[in-house]
Amino acid sequence: MNYWLFKSEPFKFSFDMLKEKGKAGTQWDGVRNYAARNNMKAMQIGDLGFFYHSNDGLNIVGIAEVCALAHHDTTTDDPRWECVDIRAVRDVPTPPTLADIKANPKLSEMALVRLGRLSVQPVTPEEWKEVCRMGGLNPAP
């Protein structure tokens, strides 16, 4: 299993909105960055990701699961852009803030700290465990 982080501005698409999509989930569309697109192309069904509220909140609020492999992003006619589908798995009981993450030396190399603008990021298994611990979650899937 691989781990990821999905960033979204909550006023555009929040974790609550993802939860409303139910078990079917929704496509993670609108990404127009090659690195983020390539991250999605590397995803497998069942991979887990943190759902991060950017701009407003600046915290990891939920866990999402990849439920469909990379496919054409239906929000564009350009064949270069692909996306995966994700669904909500659970809320994070104590959402770690960006400040909390930056203050944790175990997370100093996390993409969220180093590549703040990338909307879809990889998360290492060690980072996954530490952020889950900070958020009050068991890191096991």
XYZ file of N, CA, C and O in Angstrom:
564
model
N 0.840 -1.185 0.000
C 0.000 0.000 0.000
C 0.877 1.238 0.000
O 1.886 1.310 0.671
N 0.423 2.232 -0.766
C 1.086 3.525 -0.787
C 0.186 4.547 -0.099
O -1.029 4.354 0.009
N 0.811 5.630 0.340
C 0.090 6.689 1.049
C 0.285 8.005 0.318
O 1.334 8.259 -0.279
N -0.715 8.859 0.439
C -0.753 10.114 -0.315
C -1.345 11.219 0.541
O -1.856 10.983 1.633
N -1.336 12.416 -0.007
C -2.008 13.556 0.604
C -2.705 14.318 -0.513
O -2.091 14.602 -1.548
N -3.986 14.588 -0.317
C -4.806 15.344 -1.269
C -5.128 16.687 -0.638
O -5.688 16.730 0.461
N -4.795 17.762 -1.333
C -5.055 19.104 -0.816
C -6.252 19.724 -1.524
O -6.372 19.630 -2.739
N -7.094 20.374 -0.740
C -8.237 21.077 -1.308
C -8.605 22.265 -0.441
O -8.521 22.188 0.787
N -9.009 23.331 -1.094
C -9.524 24.476 -0.360
C -10.944 24.119 0.075
O -11.792 23.798 -0.774
N -11.223 24.141 1.376
C -12.520 23.655 1.846
C -13.721 24.415 1.294
O -14.805 23.840 1.186
N -13.558 25.680 0.908
C -14.700 26.403 0.347
C -15.005 25.926 -1.072
O -16.112 26.120 -1.561
N -14.038 25.249 -1.728
C -14.279 24.690 -3.065
C -14.721 23.232 -2.979
O -15.653 22.829 -3.655
N -13.995 22.448 -2.169
C -14.354 21.040 -1.982
C -13.773 20.580 -0.654
O -12.561 20.413 -0.519
N -14.634 20.382 0.318
C -14.216 20.019 1.669
C -14.303 18.512 1.895
O -14.907 17.782 1.093
N -13.764 18.063 3.011
C -13.877 16.651 3.365
C -15.339 16.279 3.600
O -15.761 15.177 3.239
N -16.102 17.188 4.160
C -17.540 16.920 4.334
C -18.222 16.695 2.983
O -19.107 15.841 2.858
N -17.822 17.446 1.970
C -18.382 17.255 0.632
C -18.005 15.882 0.078
O -18.826 15.224 -0.567
N -16.759 15.454 0.341
C -16.346 14.123 -0.094
C -17.176 13.056 0.612
O -17.627 12.097 -0.016
N -17.421 13.234 1.910
C -18.238 12.269 2.649
C -19.640 12.176 2.065
O -20.222 11.096 2.004
N -20.182 13.302 1.594
C -21.521 13.312 1.002
C -21.588 12.495 -0.290
O -22.665 12.039 -0.677
N -20.453 12.280 -0.942
C -20.411 11.492 -2.180
C -20.600 9.999 -1.905
O -20.867 9.226 -2.822
N -20.447 9.589 -0.645
C -20.686 8.203 -0.272
C -19.614 7.247 -0.738
O -18.502 7.642 -1.099
N -19.988 5.983 -0.756
C -19.049 4.910 -1.075
C -18.523 4.993 -2.507
O -17.414 4.564 -2.802
N -19.315 5.551 -3.417
C -18.889 5.678 -4.816
C -17.749 6.676 -4.962
O -16.941 6.569 -5.885
N -17.679 7.660 -4.071
C -16.637 8.667 -4.152
C -16.820 9.593 -5.331
O -17.915 9.710 -5.897
N -15.729 10.220 -5.722
C -15.764 11.179 -6.827
C -14.382 11.301 -7.426
O -13.383 10.964 -6.781
N -14.328 11.795 -8.648
C -13.004 11.970 -9.252
C -12.302 13.173 -8.632
O -12.929 14.160 -8.288
N -10.991 13.034 -8.475
C -10.157 14.108 -7.938
C -9.677 14.906 -9.140
O -8.564 14.754 -9.612
N -10.562 15.742 -9.658
C -10.325 16.389 -10.941
C -9.775 17.800 -10.801
O -9.646 18.335 -9.710
N -9.439 18.359 -11.949
C -8.976 19.740 -11.997
C -7.495 19.926 -11.736
O -7.010 21.049 -11.725
N -6.759 18.860 -11.540
C -5.318 18.960 -11.265
C -4.603 19.247 -12.583
O -4.749 18.497 -13.550
N -3.824 20.317 -12.606
C -3.103 20.707 -13.811
C -1.618 20.899 -13.504
O -0.999 21.881 -13.878
N -1.073 19.940 -12.810
C 0.352 19.931 -12.472
C 0.860 18.538 -12.815
O 0.263 17.537 -12.393
N 1.950 18.460 -13.582
C 2.439 17.161 -14.041
C 2.884 16.256 -12.899
O 2.629 15.052 -12.927
N 3.539 16.807 -11.889
C 3.986 15.981 -10.757
C 2.788 15.395 -10.019
O 2.774 14.206 -9.679
N 1.773 16.210 -9.784
C 0.560 15.725 -9.105
C -0.152 14.686 -9.958
O -0.601 13.648 -9.463
N -0.240 14.929 -11.274
C -0.857 13.956 -12.173
C -0.087 12.638 -12.151
O -0.673 11.562 -12.090
N 1.236 12.714 -12.183
C 2.047 11.499 -12.156
C 1.875 10.749 -10.843
O 1.901 9.511 -10.829
N 1.694 11.470 -9.745
C 1.412 10.808 -8.470
C 0.108 10.023 -8.574
O 0.022 8.883 -8.112
N -0.902 10.616 -9.198
C -2.180 9.909 -9.335
C -2.041 8.696 -10.247
O -2.657 7.660 -10.003
N -1.224 8.797 -11.290
C -1.027 7.658 -12.184
C -0.347 6.492 -11.465
O -0.498 5.342 -11.878
N 0.378 6.785 -10.381
C 1.070 5.748 -9.611
C 0.172 5.094 -8.562
O 0.545 4.087 -7.962
N -1.002 5.635 -8.339
C -1.887 5.136 -7.276
C -2.544 3.820 -7.656
O -2.801 3.547 -8.830
N -2.818 3.029 -6.617
C -3.514 1.756 -6.767
C -4.816 1.809 -5.965
O -4.908 2.538 -4.972
N -5.790 1.021 -6.371
C -7.038 0.944 -5.619
C -6.726 0.452 -4.208
O -5.966 -0.494 -4.022
N -7.285 1.139 -3.227
C -7.047 0.805 -1.826
C -5.967 1.641 -1.169
O -5.849 1.645 0.056
N -5.153 2.362 -1.962
C -4.192 3.286 -1.360
C -4.951 4.302 -0.527
O -6.080 4.690 -0.864
N -4.331 4.748 0.554
C -4.953 5.724 1.446
C -4.259 7.066 1.339
O -3.066 7.141 1.032
N -5.013 8.114 1.624
C -4.436 9.449 1.590
C -5.040 10.337 2.659
O -6.203 10.181 3.037
N -4.221 11.257 3.131
C -4.723 12.290 4.027
C -5.492 13.303 3.191
O -5.125 13.599 2.055
N -6.558 13.847 3.741
C -7.311 14.929 3.106
C -6.954 16.188 3.870
O -7.249 16.318 5.058
N -6.308 17.119 3.181
C -5.773 18.334 3.790
C -6.558 19.550 3.331
O -6.738 19.754 2.121
N -7.043 20.339 4.278
C -7.718 21.598 3.956
C -6.663 22.696 3.852
O -6.027 23.049 4.846
N -6.499 23.221 2.644
C -5.526 24.291 2.427
C -6.207 25.656 2.487
O -7.431 25.750 2.397
N -5.408 26.674 2.657
C -5.844 28.074 2.726
C -6.715 28.386 3.935
O -6.508 29.377 4.599
N -7.706 27.574 4.217
C -8.590 27.801 5.358
C -8.570 26.544 6.214
O -9.022 25.489 5.780
N -8.024 26.640 7.385
C -7.898 25.490 8.266
C -6.456 25.022 8.363
O -5.908 24.882 9.435
N -5.838 24.791 7.208
C -4.457 24.319 7.150
C -4.243 23.120 8.067
O -3.357 23.113 8.917
N -5.083 22.086 7.857
C -4.951 20.895 8.691
C -5.426 19.651 7.951
O -6.142 19.725 6.971
N -4.962 18.515 8.459
C -5.350 17.219 7.919
C -6.615 16.794 8.648
O -6.592 16.551 9.846
N -7.723 16.727 7.906
C -9.024 16.518 8.534
C -9.622 15.139 8.306
O -10.570 14.761 8.989
N -9.087 14.386 7.341
C -9.691 13.100 7.044
C -8.758 12.154 6.330
O -7.656 12.515 5.932
N -9.258 10.919 6.189
C -8.568 9.870 5.442
C -9.451 9.521 4.253
O -10.669 9.310 4.401
N -8.831 9.452 3.075
C -9.534 9.073 1.847
C -8.884 7.819 1.273
O -7.733 7.508 1.583
N -9.652 7.119 0.443
C -9.168 5.895 -0.194
C -9.326 6.012 -1.702
O -10.359 6.500 -2.188
N -8.314 5.574 -2.437
C -8.406 5.542 -3.891
C -9.367 4.413 -4.272
O -9.176 3.268 -3.864
N -10.421 4.753 -5.030
C -11.418 3.743 -5.396
C -11.537 3.537 -6.902
O -12.322 2.699 -7.351
N -10.768 4.282 -7.698
C -10.691 4.049 -9.142
C -9.319 4.512 -9.618
O -8.836 5.564 -9.204
N -8.719 3.711 -10.485
C -7.395 4.031 -11.018
C -7.448 5.267 -11.912
O -8.527 5.708 -12.325
N -6.269 5.790 -12.224
C -6.159 6.977 -13.058
C -6.916 6.789 -14.378
O -6.838 5.737 -15.015
N -7.665 7.808 -14.731
C -8.469 7.820 -15.957
C -8.566 9.261 -16.430
O -8.170 10.191 -15.718
N -9.092 9.457 -17.612
C -9.226 10.809 -18.164
C -10.026 11.703 -17.208
O -11.069 11.307 -16.691
N -9.511 12.900 -16.990
C -10.197 13.907 -16.181
C -11.303 14.510 -17.038
O -11.035 15.181 -18.034
N -12.542 14.271 -16.657
C -13.679 14.703 -17.478
C -13.920 16.211 -17.465
O -14.807 16.689 -18.175
N -13.130 16.951 -16.695
C -13.304 18.405 -16.688
C -12.493 19.087 -17.792
O -12.481 20.313 -17.875
N -11.826 18.285 -18.635
C -11.046 18.851 -19.734
C -11.092 17.925 -20.946
O -11.274 16.708 -20.795
N -10.908 18.507 -22.114
C -10.786 17.702 -23.335
C -9.336 17.321 -23.606
O -9.062 16.541 -24.507
N -8.416 17.875 -22.847
C -6.990 17.634 -23.040
C -6.635 16.228 -22.523
O -6.792 15.951 -21.333
N -6.167 15.343 -23.380
C -5.886 13.960 -22.975
C -4.700 13.814 -22.017
O -4.500 12.737 -21.458
N -3.941 14.874 -21.818
C -2.790 14.785 -20.900
C -3.209 14.687 -19.439
O -2.439 14.219 -18.608
N -4.418 15.118 -19.116
C -4.802 15.220 -17.712
C -5.661 14.039 -17.279
O -6.690 13.747 -17.871
N -5.181 13.380 -16.243
C -5.859 12.222 -15.677
C -6.115 12.461 -14.200
O -5.503 13.344 -13.591
N -6.993 11.655 -13.639
C -7.283 11.745 -12.212
C -7.707 10.378 -11.698
O -8.003 9.481 -12.486
N -7.725 10.235 -10.405
C -8.253 9.028 -9.760
C -9.574 9.393 -9.107
O -9.920 10.564 -9.012
N -10.296 8.389 -8.659
C -11.479 8.618 -7.836
C -11.111 8.289 -6.396
O -10.363 7.326 -6.153
N -11.622 9.078 -5.474
C -11.390 8.821 -4.053
C -12.717 8.865 -3.302
O -13.686 9.455 -3.779
N -12.729 8.217 -2.144
C -13.899 8.259 -1.262
C -13.415 8.481 0.161
O -12.292 8.126 0.517
N -14.277 9.046 0.977
C -13.958 9.298 2.384
C -13.947 7.987 3.151
O -14.799 7.122 2.921
N -12.998 7.855 4.063
C -12.904 6.678 4.922
C -13.265 7.047 6.356
O -14.113 6.432 6.972
N -12.624 8.081 6.887
C -12.916 8.495 8.260
C -12.337 9.876 8.528
O -11.412 10.337 7.874
N -12.925 10.516 9.542
C -12.418 11.803 10.026
C -11.167 11.569 10.864
O -10.994 10.503 11.450
N -10.341 12.589 10.945
C -9.204 12.571 11.861
C -9.691 13.219 13.161
O -10.121 14.374 13.148
N -9.653 12.483 14.285
C -10.204 13.006 15.544
C -9.594 14.333 16.004
O -10.304 15.218 16.461
N -8.278 14.458 15.899
C -7.572 15.673 16.307
C -6.746 16.144 15.114
O -5.584 15.771 14.982
N -7.333 16.921 14.203
C -6.648 17.280 12.962
C -5.319 18.016 13.184
O -5.308 19.125 13.730
N -4.197 17.401 12.780
C -2.910 18.089 12.903
C -2.863 19.291 11.958
O -3.250 19.187 10.793
N -2.382 20.402 12.473
C -2.248 21.602 11.660
C -0.913 21.592 10.927
O 0.009 20.843 11.280
N -0.804 22.442 9.932
C 0.461 22.596 9.223
C 1.553 23.014 10.196
O 2.685 22.526 10.120
N 1.227 23.894 11.131
C 2.212 24.330 12.135
C 2.682 23.146 12.988
O 3.875 23.015 13.275
N 1.744 22.262 13.387
C 2.110 21.060 14.151
C 3.053 20.177 13.354
O 4.027 19.643 13.883
N 2.748 20.003 12.084
C 3.556 19.140 11.215
C 4.945 19.735 11.019
O 5.951 19.034 11.116
N 5.009 21.047 10.763
C 6.311 21.702 10.584
C 7.146 21.670 11.858
O 8.368 21.641 11.796
N 6.491 21.659 13.012
C 7.205 21.654 14.291
C 7.724 20.265 14.675
O 8.533 20.140 15.583
N 7.257 19.234 13.984
C 7.650 17.865 14.313
C 8.890 17.477 13.510
O 8.825 17.348 12.289
N 10.026 17.268 14.177
C 11.256 16.939 13.445
C 11.150 15.646 12.632
O 11.839 15.489 11.623
N 10.266 14.735 13.026
C 10.092 13.491 12.276
C 9.458 13.739 10.908
O 9.488 12.868 10.041
N 8.883 14.921 10.718
C 8.178 15.230 9.474
C 8.867 16.324 8.657
O 8.283 16.858 7.717
N 10.115 16.628 8.985
C 10.815 17.732 8.320
C 11.017 17.514 6.823
O 11.159 18.468 6.072
N 11.006 16.269 6.383
C 11.188 15.974 4.959
C 9.860 15.679 4.242
O 9.860 15.351 3.052
N 8.758 15.787 4.954
C 7.450 15.508 4.351
C 7.182 16.483 3.207
O 7.497 17.666 3.281
N 6.596 15.976 2.119
C 6.307 16.825 0.960
C 5.453 18.032 1.342
O 5.640 19.118 0.799
N 4.549 17.876 2.287
C 3.704 18.994 2.717
C 4.548 20.153 3.244
O 4.196 21.313 3.072
N 5.681 19.837 3.851
C 6.587 20.852 4.383
C 7.481 21.403 3.271
O 7.695 22.600 3.163
N 7.984 20.528 2.427
C 8.947 20.920 1.388
C 8.315 21.423 0.098
O 8.864 22.287 -0.573
N 7.169 20.849 -0.287
C 6.521 21.167 -1.568
C 5.102 21.645 -1.320
O 4.135 21.058 -1.787
N 4.987 22.714 -0.589
C 3.698 23.173 -0.091
C 2.612 23.373 -1.129
O 1.445 23.241 -0.824
N 2.965 23.665 -2.370
C 1.944 23.982 -3.365
C 1.455 22.760 -4.148
O 0.475 22.844 -4.875
N 2.127 21.624 -4.020
C 1.751 20.438 -4.778
C 0.444 19.859 -4.236
O 0.340 19.525 -3.058
N -0.553 19.701 -5.097
C -1.906 19.345 -4.645
C -2.111 17.856 -4.368
O -3.039 17.492 -3.662
N -1.269 17.004 -4.941
C -1.323 15.565 -4.678
C 0.104 15.119 -4.410
O 0.956 15.226 -5.286
N 0.336 14.651 -3.192
C 1.701 14.392 -2.742
C 1.857 12.977 -2.200
O 0.931 12.444 -1.601
N 3.066 12.411 -2.343
C 3.326 11.128 -1.692
C 3.591 11.335 -0.202
O 4.048 12.400 0.222
N 3.269 10.320 0.573
C 3.536 10.305 2.018
C 4.238 8.984 2.308
O 3.766 7.928 1.878
N 5.357 9.021 3.010
C 6.067 7.784 3.325
C 5.322 7.028 4.426
O 4.546 7.631 5.191
N 5.564 5.718 4.550
C 4.924 4.962 5.633
C 5.257 5.523 7.022
O 4.389 5.545 7.903
N 6.478 5.996 7.211
C 6.866 6.575 8.504
C 6.106 7.861 8.771
O 5.658 8.105 9.894
N 5.962 8.707 7.739
C 5.192 9.946 7.881
C 3.726 9.627 8.156
O 3.088 10.285 8.989
N 3.209 8.623 7.467
C 1.814 8.215 7.681
C 1.583 7.859 9.142
O 0.640 8.335 9.770
N 2.464 7.032 9.687
C 2.328 6.602 11.082
C 2.400 7.786 12.040
O 1.610 7.879 12.983
N 3.324 8.702 11.797
C 3.495 9.843 12.699
C 2.305 10.790 12.638
O 1.810 11.250 13.667
N 1.820 11.089 11.448
C 0.667 11.988 11.330
C -0.578 11.331 11.926
O -1.360 11.993 12.617
N -0.740 10.033 11.703
C -1.871 9.325 12.327
C -1.775 9.422 13.849
O -2.775 9.685 14.528
N -0.579 9.214 14.387
C -0.380 9.316 15.836
C -0.776 10.709 16.317
O -1.518 10.852 17.291
N -0.324 11.722 15.612
C -0.638 13.111 15.981
C -2.138 13.378 15.920
O -2.667 14.157 16.711
N -2.822 12.733 14.983
C -4.245 12.966 14.782
C -5.143 12.069 15.626
O -6.366 12.154 15.522
N -4.531 11.181 16.412
C -5.331 10.313 17.265
C -5.886 9.087 16.557
O -6.914 8.550 16.969
N -5.204 8.651 15.495
C -5.649 7.506 14.720
C -4.670 6.344 14.814
O -3.455 6.565 14.918
N -5.176 5.134 14.697
C -4.337 3.956 14.530
C -3.868 3.989 13.080
O -4.695 4.082 12.170
N -2.554 3.895 12.824
C -2.059 4.003 11.442
C -2.377 2.790 10.570
O -2.221 2.848 9.359
N -2.833 1.691 11.154
C -3.171 0.520 10.349
C -4.411 0.811 9.528
O -5.338 1.457 10.003
N -4.437 0.323 8.267
C -5.600 0.606 7.398
C -6.882 -0.006 7.926
O -6.927 -0.925 8.650
